[in-house]
Coordinates of C-alpha atoms and ligand atoms in Angstrom, one line a residue:
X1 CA 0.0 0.0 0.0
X2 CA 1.8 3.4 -1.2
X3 CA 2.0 5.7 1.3
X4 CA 2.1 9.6 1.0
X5 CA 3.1 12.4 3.5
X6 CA 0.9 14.9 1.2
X7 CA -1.7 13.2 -0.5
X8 CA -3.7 15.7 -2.1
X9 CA -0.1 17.3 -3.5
X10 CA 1.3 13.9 -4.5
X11 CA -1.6 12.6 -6.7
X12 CA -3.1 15.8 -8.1
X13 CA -4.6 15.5 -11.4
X14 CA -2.3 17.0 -14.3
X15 CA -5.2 19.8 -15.1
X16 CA -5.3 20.8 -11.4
X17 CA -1.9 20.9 -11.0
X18 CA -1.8 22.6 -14.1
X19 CA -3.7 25.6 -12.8
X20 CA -2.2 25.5 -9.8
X21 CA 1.2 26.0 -11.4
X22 CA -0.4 28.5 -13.7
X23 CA -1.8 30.8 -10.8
X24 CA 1.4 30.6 -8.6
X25 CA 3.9 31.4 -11.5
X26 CA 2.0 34.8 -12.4
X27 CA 2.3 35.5 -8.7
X28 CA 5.7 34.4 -8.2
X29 CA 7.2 36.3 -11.3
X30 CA 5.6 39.7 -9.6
X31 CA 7.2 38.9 -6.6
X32 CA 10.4 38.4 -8.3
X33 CA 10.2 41.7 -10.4
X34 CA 9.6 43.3 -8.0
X35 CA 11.8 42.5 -4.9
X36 CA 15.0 41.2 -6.9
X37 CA 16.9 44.0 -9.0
X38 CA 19.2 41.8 -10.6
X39 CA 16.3 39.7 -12.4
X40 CA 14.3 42.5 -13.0
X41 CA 17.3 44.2 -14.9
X42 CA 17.2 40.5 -16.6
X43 CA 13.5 40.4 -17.7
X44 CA 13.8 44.0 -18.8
X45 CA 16.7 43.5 -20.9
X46 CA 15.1 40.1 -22.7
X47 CA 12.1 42.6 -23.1
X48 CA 9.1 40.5 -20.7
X49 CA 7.0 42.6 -18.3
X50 CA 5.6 40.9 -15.5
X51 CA 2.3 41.0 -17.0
X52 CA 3.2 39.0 -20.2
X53 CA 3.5 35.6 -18.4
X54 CA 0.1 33.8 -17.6
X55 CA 0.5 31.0 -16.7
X56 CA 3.4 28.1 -17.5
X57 CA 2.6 28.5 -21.5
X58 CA 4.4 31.8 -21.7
X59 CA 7.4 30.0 -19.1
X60 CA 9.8 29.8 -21.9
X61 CA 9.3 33.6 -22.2
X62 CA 11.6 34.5 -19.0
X63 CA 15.3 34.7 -19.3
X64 CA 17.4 31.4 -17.6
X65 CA 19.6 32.3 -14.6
X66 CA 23.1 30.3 -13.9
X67 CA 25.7 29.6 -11.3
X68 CA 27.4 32.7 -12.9
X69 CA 24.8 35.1 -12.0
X70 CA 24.3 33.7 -9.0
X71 CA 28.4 34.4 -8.4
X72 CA 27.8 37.7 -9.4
X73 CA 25.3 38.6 -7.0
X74 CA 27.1 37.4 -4.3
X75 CA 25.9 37.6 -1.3
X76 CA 22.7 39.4 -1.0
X77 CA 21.6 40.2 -4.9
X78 CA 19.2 37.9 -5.5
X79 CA 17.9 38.0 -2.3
X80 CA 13.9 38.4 -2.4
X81 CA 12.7 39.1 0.7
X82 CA 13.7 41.5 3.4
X83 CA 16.4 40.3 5.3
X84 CA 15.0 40.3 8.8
X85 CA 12.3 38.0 7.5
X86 CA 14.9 35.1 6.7
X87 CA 15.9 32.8 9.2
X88 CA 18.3 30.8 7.6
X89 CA 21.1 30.3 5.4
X90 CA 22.8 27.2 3.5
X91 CA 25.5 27.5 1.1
X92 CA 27.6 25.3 -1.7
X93 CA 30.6 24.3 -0.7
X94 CA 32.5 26.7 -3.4
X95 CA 35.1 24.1 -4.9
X96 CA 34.3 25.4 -8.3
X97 CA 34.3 29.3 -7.5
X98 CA 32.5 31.2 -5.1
X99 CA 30.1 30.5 -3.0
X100 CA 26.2 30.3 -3.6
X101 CA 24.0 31.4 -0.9
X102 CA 20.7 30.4 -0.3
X103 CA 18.0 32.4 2.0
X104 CA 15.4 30.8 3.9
X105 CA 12.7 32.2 5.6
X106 CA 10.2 30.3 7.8
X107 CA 7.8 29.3 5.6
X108 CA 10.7 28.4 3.1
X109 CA 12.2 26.0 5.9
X110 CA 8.5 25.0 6.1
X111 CA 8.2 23.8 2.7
X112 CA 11.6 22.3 2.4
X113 CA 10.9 20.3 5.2
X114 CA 7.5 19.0 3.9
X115 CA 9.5 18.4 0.6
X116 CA 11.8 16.4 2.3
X117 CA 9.6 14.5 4.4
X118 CA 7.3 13.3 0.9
X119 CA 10.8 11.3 0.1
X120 CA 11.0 9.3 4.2
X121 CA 7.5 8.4 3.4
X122 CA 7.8 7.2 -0.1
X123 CA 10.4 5.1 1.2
X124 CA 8.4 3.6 4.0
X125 CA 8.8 6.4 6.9
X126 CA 6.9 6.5 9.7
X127 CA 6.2 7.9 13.2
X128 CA 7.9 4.9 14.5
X129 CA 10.9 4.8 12.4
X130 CA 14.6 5.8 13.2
X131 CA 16.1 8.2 10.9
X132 CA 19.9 8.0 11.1
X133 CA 20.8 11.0 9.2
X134 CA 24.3 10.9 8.2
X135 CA 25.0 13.7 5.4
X136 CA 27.0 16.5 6.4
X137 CA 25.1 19.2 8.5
X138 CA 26.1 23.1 8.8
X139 CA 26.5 24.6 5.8
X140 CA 25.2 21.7 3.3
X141 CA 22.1 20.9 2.6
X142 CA 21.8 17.2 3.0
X143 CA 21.6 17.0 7.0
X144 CA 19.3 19.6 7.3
X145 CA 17.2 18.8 5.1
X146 CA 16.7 15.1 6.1
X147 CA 16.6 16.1 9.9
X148 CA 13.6 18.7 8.9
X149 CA 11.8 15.6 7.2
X150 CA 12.3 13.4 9.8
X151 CA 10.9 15.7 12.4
X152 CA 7.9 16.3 9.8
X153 CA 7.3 12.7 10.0
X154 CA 7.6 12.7 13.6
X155 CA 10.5 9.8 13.3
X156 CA 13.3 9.9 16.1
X157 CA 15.7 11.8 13.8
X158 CA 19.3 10.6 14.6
X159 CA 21.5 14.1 13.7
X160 CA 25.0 12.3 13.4
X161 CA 26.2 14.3 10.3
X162 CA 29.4 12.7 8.7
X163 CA 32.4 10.8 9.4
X164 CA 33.5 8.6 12.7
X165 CA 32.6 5.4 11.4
X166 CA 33.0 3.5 14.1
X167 CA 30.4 5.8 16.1
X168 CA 27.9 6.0 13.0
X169 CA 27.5 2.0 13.1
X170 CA 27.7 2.0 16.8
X171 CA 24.5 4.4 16.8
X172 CA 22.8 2.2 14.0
X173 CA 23.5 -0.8 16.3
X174 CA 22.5 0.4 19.9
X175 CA 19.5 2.9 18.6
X176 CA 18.4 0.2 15.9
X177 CA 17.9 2.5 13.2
X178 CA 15.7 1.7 10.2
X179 CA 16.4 4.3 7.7
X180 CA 19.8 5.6 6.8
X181 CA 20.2 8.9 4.6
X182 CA 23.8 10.2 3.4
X183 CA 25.4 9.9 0.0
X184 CA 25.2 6.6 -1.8
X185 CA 29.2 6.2 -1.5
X186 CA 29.1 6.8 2.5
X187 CA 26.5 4.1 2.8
X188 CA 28.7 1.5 0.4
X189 CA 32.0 2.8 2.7
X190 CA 29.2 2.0 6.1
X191 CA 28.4 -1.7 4.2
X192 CA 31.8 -2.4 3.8
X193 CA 33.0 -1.1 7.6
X194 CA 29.8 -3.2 8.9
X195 CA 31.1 -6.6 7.2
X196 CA 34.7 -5.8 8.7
X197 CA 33.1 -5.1 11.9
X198 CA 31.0 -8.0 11.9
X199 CA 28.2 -6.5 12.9
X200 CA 25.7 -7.5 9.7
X201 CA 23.3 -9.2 11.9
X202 CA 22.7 -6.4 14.2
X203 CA 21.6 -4.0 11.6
X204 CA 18.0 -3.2 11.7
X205 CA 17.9 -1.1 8.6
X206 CA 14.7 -1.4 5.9
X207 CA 15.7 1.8 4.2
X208 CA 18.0 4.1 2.6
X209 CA 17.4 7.6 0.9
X210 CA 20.5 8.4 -1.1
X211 CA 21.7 11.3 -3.1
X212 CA 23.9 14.5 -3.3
X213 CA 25.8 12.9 -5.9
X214 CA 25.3 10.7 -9.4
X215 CA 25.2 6.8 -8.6
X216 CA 24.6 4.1 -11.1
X217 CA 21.8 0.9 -10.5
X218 CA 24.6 -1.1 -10.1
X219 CA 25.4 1.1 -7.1
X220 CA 21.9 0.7 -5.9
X221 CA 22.3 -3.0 -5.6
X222 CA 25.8 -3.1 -4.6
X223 CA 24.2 -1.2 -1.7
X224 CA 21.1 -3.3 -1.0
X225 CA 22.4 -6.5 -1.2
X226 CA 25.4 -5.7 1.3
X227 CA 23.1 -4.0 4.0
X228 CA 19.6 -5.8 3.0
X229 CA 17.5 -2.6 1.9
X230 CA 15.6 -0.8 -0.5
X231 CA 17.8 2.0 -1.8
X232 CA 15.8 4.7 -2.7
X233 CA 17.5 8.1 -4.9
X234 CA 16.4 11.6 -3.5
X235 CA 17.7 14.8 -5.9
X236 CA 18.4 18.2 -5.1
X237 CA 20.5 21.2 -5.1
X238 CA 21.1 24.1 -2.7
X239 CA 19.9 26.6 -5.5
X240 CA 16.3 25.4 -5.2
X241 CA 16.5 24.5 -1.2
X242 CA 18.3 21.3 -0.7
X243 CA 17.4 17.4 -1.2
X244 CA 13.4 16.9 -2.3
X245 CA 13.4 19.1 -5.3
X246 CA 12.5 15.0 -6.2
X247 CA 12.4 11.9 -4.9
X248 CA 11.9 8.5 -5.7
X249 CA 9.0 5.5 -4.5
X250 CA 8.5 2.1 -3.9
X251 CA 8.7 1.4 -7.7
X252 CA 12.5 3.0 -8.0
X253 CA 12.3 4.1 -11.2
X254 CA 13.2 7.6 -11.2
X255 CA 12.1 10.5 -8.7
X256 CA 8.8 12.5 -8.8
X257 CA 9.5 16.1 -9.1
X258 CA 7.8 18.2 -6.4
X259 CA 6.0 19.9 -9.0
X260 CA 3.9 22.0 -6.7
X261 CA 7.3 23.6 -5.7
X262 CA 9.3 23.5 -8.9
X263 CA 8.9 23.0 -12.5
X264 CA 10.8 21.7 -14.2
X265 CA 12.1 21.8 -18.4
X266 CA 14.7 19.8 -20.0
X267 CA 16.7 22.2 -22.6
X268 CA 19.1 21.8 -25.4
X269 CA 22.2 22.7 -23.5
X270 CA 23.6 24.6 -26.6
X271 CA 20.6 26.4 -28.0
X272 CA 18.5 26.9 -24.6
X273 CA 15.7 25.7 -26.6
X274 CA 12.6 23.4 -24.7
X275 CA 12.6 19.9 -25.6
X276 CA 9.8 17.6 -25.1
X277 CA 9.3 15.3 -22.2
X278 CA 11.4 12.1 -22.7
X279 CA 14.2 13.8 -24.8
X280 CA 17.5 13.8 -22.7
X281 CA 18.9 17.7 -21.9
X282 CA 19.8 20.3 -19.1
X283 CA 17.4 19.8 -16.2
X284 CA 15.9 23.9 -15.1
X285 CA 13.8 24.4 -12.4
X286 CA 12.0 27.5 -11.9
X287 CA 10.5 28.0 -8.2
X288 CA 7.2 29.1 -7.8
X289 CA 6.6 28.7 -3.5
X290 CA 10.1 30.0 -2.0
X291 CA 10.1 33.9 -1.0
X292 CA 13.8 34.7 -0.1
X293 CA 15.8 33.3 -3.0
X294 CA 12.8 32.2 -5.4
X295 CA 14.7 31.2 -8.9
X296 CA 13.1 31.2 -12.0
X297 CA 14.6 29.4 -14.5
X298 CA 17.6 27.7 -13.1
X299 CA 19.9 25.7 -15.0
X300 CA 21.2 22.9 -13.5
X301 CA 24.1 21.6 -15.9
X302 CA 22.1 18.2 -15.0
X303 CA 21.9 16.2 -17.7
X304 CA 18.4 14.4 -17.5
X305 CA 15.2 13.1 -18.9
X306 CA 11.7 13.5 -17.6
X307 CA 9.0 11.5 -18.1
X308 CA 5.0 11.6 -17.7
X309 CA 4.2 7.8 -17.9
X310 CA 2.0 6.3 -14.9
X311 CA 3.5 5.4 -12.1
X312 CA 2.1 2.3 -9.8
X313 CA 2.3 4.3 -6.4
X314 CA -0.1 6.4 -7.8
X315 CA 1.8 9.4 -7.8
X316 CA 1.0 11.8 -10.3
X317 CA 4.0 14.0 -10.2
X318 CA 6.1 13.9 -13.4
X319 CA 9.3 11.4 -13.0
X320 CA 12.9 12.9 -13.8
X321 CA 16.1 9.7 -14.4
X322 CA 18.8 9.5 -12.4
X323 CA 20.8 12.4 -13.9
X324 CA 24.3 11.5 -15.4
X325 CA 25.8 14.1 -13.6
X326 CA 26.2 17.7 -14.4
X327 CA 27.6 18.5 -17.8
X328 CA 30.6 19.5 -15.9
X329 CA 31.3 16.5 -14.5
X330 CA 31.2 14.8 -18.2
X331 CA 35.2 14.2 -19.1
X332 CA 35.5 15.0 -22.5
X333 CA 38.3 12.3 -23.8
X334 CA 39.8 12.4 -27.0
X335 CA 36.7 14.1 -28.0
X336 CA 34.2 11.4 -26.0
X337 CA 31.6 12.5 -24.0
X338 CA 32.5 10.0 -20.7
X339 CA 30.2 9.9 -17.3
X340 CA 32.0 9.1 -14.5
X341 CA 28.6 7.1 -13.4
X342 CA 28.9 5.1 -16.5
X343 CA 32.8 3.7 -15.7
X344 CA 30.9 2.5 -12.3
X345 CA 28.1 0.7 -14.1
X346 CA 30.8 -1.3 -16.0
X347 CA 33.0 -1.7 -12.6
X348 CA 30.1 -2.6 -10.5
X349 CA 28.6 -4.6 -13.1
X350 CA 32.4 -7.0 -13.1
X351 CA 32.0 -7.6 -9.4
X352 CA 34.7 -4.8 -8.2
X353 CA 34.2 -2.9 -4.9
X354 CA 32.5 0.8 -4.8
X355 CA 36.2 2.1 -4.8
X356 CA 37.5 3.8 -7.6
X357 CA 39.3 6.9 -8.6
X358 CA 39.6 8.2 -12.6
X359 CA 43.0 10.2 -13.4
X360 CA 42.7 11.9 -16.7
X361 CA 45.6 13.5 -18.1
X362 CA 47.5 14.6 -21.1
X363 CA 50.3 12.9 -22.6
X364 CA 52.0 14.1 -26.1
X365 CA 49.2 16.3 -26.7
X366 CA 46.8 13.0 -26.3
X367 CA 44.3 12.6 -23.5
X368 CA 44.6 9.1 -21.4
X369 CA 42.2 8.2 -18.9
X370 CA 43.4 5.4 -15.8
X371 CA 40.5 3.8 -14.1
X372 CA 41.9 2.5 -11.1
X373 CA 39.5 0.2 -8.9
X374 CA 40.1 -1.6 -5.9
X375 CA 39.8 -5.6 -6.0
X376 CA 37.9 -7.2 -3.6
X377 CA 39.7 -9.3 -0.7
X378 CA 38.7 -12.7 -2.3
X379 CA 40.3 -11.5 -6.0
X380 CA 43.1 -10.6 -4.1
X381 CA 44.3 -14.2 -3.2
X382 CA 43.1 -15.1 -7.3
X383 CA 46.4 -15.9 -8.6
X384 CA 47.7 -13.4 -11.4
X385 CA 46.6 -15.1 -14.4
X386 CA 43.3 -14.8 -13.3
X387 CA 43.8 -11.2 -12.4
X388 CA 44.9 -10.3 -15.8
X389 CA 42.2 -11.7 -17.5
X390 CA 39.7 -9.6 -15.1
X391 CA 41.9 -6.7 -15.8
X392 CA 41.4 -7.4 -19.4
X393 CA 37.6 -8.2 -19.0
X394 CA 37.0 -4.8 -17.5
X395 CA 39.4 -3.2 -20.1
X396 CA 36.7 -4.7 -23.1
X397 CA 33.8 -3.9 -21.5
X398 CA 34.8 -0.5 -20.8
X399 CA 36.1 0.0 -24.3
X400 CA 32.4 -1.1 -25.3
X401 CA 30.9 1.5 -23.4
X402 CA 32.8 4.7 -23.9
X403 CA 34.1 3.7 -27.7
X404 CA 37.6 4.7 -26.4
X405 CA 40.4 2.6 -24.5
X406 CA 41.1 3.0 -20.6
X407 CA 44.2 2.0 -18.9
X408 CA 43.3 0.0 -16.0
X409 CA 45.1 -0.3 -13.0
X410 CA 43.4 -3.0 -10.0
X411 CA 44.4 -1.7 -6.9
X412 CA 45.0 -3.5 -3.6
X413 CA 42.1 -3.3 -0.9
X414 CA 41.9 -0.3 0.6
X415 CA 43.9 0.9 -1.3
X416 CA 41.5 4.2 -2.6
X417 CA 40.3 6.7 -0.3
X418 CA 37.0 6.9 1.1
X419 CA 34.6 9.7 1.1
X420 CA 32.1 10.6 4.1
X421 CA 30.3 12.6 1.9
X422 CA 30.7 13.4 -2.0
X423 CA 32.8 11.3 -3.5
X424 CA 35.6 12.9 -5.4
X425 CA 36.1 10.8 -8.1
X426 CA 38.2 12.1 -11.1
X427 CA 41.5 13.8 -11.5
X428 CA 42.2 15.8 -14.1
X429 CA 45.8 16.3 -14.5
X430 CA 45.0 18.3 -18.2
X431 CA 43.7 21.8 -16.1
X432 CA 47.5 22.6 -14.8
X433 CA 48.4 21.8 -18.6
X434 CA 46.9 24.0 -20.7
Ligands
DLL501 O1 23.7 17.8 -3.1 C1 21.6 18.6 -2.2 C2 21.3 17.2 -1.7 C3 21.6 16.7 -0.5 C4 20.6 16.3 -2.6 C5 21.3 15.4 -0.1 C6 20.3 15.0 -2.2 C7 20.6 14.6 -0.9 P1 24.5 20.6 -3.8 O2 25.7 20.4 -2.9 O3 24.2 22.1 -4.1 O4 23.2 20.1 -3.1 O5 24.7 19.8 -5.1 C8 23.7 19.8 -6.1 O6 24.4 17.5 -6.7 O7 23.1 19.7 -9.2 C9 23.6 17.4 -8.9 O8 24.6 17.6 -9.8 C10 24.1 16.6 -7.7 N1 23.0 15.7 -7.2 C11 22.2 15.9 -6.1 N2 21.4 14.9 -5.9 C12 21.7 13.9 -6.9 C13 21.2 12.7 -7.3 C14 22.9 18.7 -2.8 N3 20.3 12.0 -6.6 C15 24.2 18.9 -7.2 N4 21.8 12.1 -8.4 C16 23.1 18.7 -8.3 C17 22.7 12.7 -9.1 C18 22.7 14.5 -7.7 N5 23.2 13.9 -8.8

């Protein structure tokens, strides 16, 4: 039996949701106009008054925003509601440039919170659940945002944040947690510290709700085979609030879109043009409920599909993939477009650990890529003919995949690092080359 935190929101016919989008839209555009300079000076320069957007038809009529202006405004310009009326602030963590900062005010938190809480119940949350919430807290989005969803769903909400291993399966143990929330490569580093621990059998989790970063189905089984759960993906970005932007159900194929928050298009990257539902492109989300940093027409760099078919758990809120990973994440090799996520699918899918790292570099003016991966304790002790030929194996398949030759290098357990939150995974020698 499906289960929803917000019933009416989560199985809304399309024409009502429709005209609900529709009426908040006009509203939130005036809002925006009118309290954020830097958009206004935006709208006016692409030529669209307020007044010309009625409803989600005339979306495509409003000028996109980016990262860039976003950096630009730093910190207060796109800022929407008075200052004293915010209570909050989260942030990206800057690794790519300056900071973003996102503005909360109550009812923001409010909504986030509900958002969040739609994904704990999807995945089987309830009142008497334990949510051990192990993505980073402060400044990132990921703790808060599960801890507000737990307390929406009235779980005991668990607020250990990252890292300490030990103590993080200690907790899971003693408090006998059921759901677990961090990044998908935290809980595949927490499987593989709970088999060394040989704690397994004292694990009381049903559930996982992982995201923050791209992971492959492979992953996803990887994960709920070692720890016995249903791994279920939740998507987000600090731009738009945090995690529950979308989220997935019981059916795991894809995450419903929060659609009474944010709508979403899929654009041709290049052109910026709209491209039907089911066509792959840049994910933008435009939100239409948030007062303090309300953006309309956000581009992602996500590189994603959405699609309107039915889904069993009666949802009626349109279904977005697993994206890729943002465009700038995609390694561009010898002129091939390469996902990190789909060098996992081909590692995961040849029975290697979670564990690897991708060095890209340039040699003679050519690019080479190195996937290094960890074996697993058992291929270890396999003697080194049969190493080779998995070396090979995994050579051929990835060669399949990407249409371009990797160098691959098996690693001794525990050999790579592992992350506690987002996993880095690549390293591009080429940037200090050029
Ligand atoms: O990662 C928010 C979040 C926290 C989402 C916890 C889910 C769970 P940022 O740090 O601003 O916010 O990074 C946002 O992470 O644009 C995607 O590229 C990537 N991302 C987030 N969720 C997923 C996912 C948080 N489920 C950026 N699958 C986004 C793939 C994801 N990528």
């Amino acid at each position: 039996m499906p289960n929803y935190y917000q019933e009416k929101w989560e199985t809304m016919s399309r024409d009502e949701m429709r005209a609900y989008q529709d009426k908040t839209l006009v509203q939130q555009v005036k809002h925006v106009y009118g309290n954020a300079p830097y958009y206004r000076a935006l709208m006016d320069k692409k030529g669209v008054a307020p007044g010309d957007v009625k409803g989600t038809e005339d979306l495509h009529k409003l000028p996109f925003i980016s990262k860039d202006d976003l950096r630009e405004t730093y910190p207060y310009g796109m800022l929407a509601a008075p200052l004293s009326d915010c209570v909050r602030i989260q942030s990206t963590s800057g690794t790519t440039g300056k900071r973003v900062i996102a503005y909360y005010t109550q009812s923001d938190v409010d909504l986030w919170d509900e958002c969040c809480a739609r994904a704990i119940v999807a995945a089987g949350g309830t009142k008497e659940d334990v949510v051990h919430v192990a993505y980073g807290y402060g400044l990132f989005t990921g703790g808060p945002g599960l801890n507000g969803g737990s307390h929406k769903v009235g779980s005991l909400t668990l607020p250990m944040s990252s890292g300490n291993t030990e103590r993080q399966i200690q907790f899971l143990v003693d408090l006998k947690a059921t759901i677990l929330c961090c990044t998908p490569s935290y809980a595949a580093f927490l499987a593989e510290s709970i088999h060394e621990m040989g704690v397994r059998d004292q694990i009381t989790l049903k559930a996982g709700i992982f995201g923050a970063e791209a992971w492959s189905e492979e992953m996803r089984r990887h994960i709920e085979e070692r720890l016995g759960i249903h791994a279920y993906d939740i998507y987000g970005l600090t731009e738009t609030s945090g995690p529950g932007v979308s989220f997935e159900c019981e059916e795991q194929t894809g995450m419903h879109v929060n659609e009474d928050h944010f709508i979403p298009e899929i654009i041709d990257p290049k052109t910026g043009q709209v491209l039907p539902d089911g066509e792959r492109g840049e994910l933008v989300f435009t939100s239409i409920t948030k007062k303090a940093f309300p953006l309309l027409r956000y581009r992602t760099r996500d590189i994603c599909v959405l699609s309107r078919k039915t889904c069993s758990c009666g949802r009626t809120l349109v279904k977005m993939a697993k994206p890729m990973g943002r465009s700038d994440d995609m390694l561009i090799i010898r002129g091939v477009n390469v996902f990190p996520s789909q060098i996992e699918t081909v590692l995961l899918g040849c029975g290697f650990e979670a564990n690897y790292q991708l060095v890209v570099d340039r040699v003679n003016f050519t690019d080479t890529l190195e996937v290094k991966v960890e074996l697993t304790p058992e291929m270890f002790s396999d003697t080194v003919r049969k190493i080779e030929g998995r070396e090979r194996e995994v050579t051929d398949k990835l060669k399949s995949m990407l249409g371009i030759t990797a160098k691959v290098t098996l690693a001794a357990p525990k050999s790579i690092t592992r992350s506690e939150g987002k996993a880095v995974r690549v390293i591009d020698n080429r940037e200090s080359k050029i």
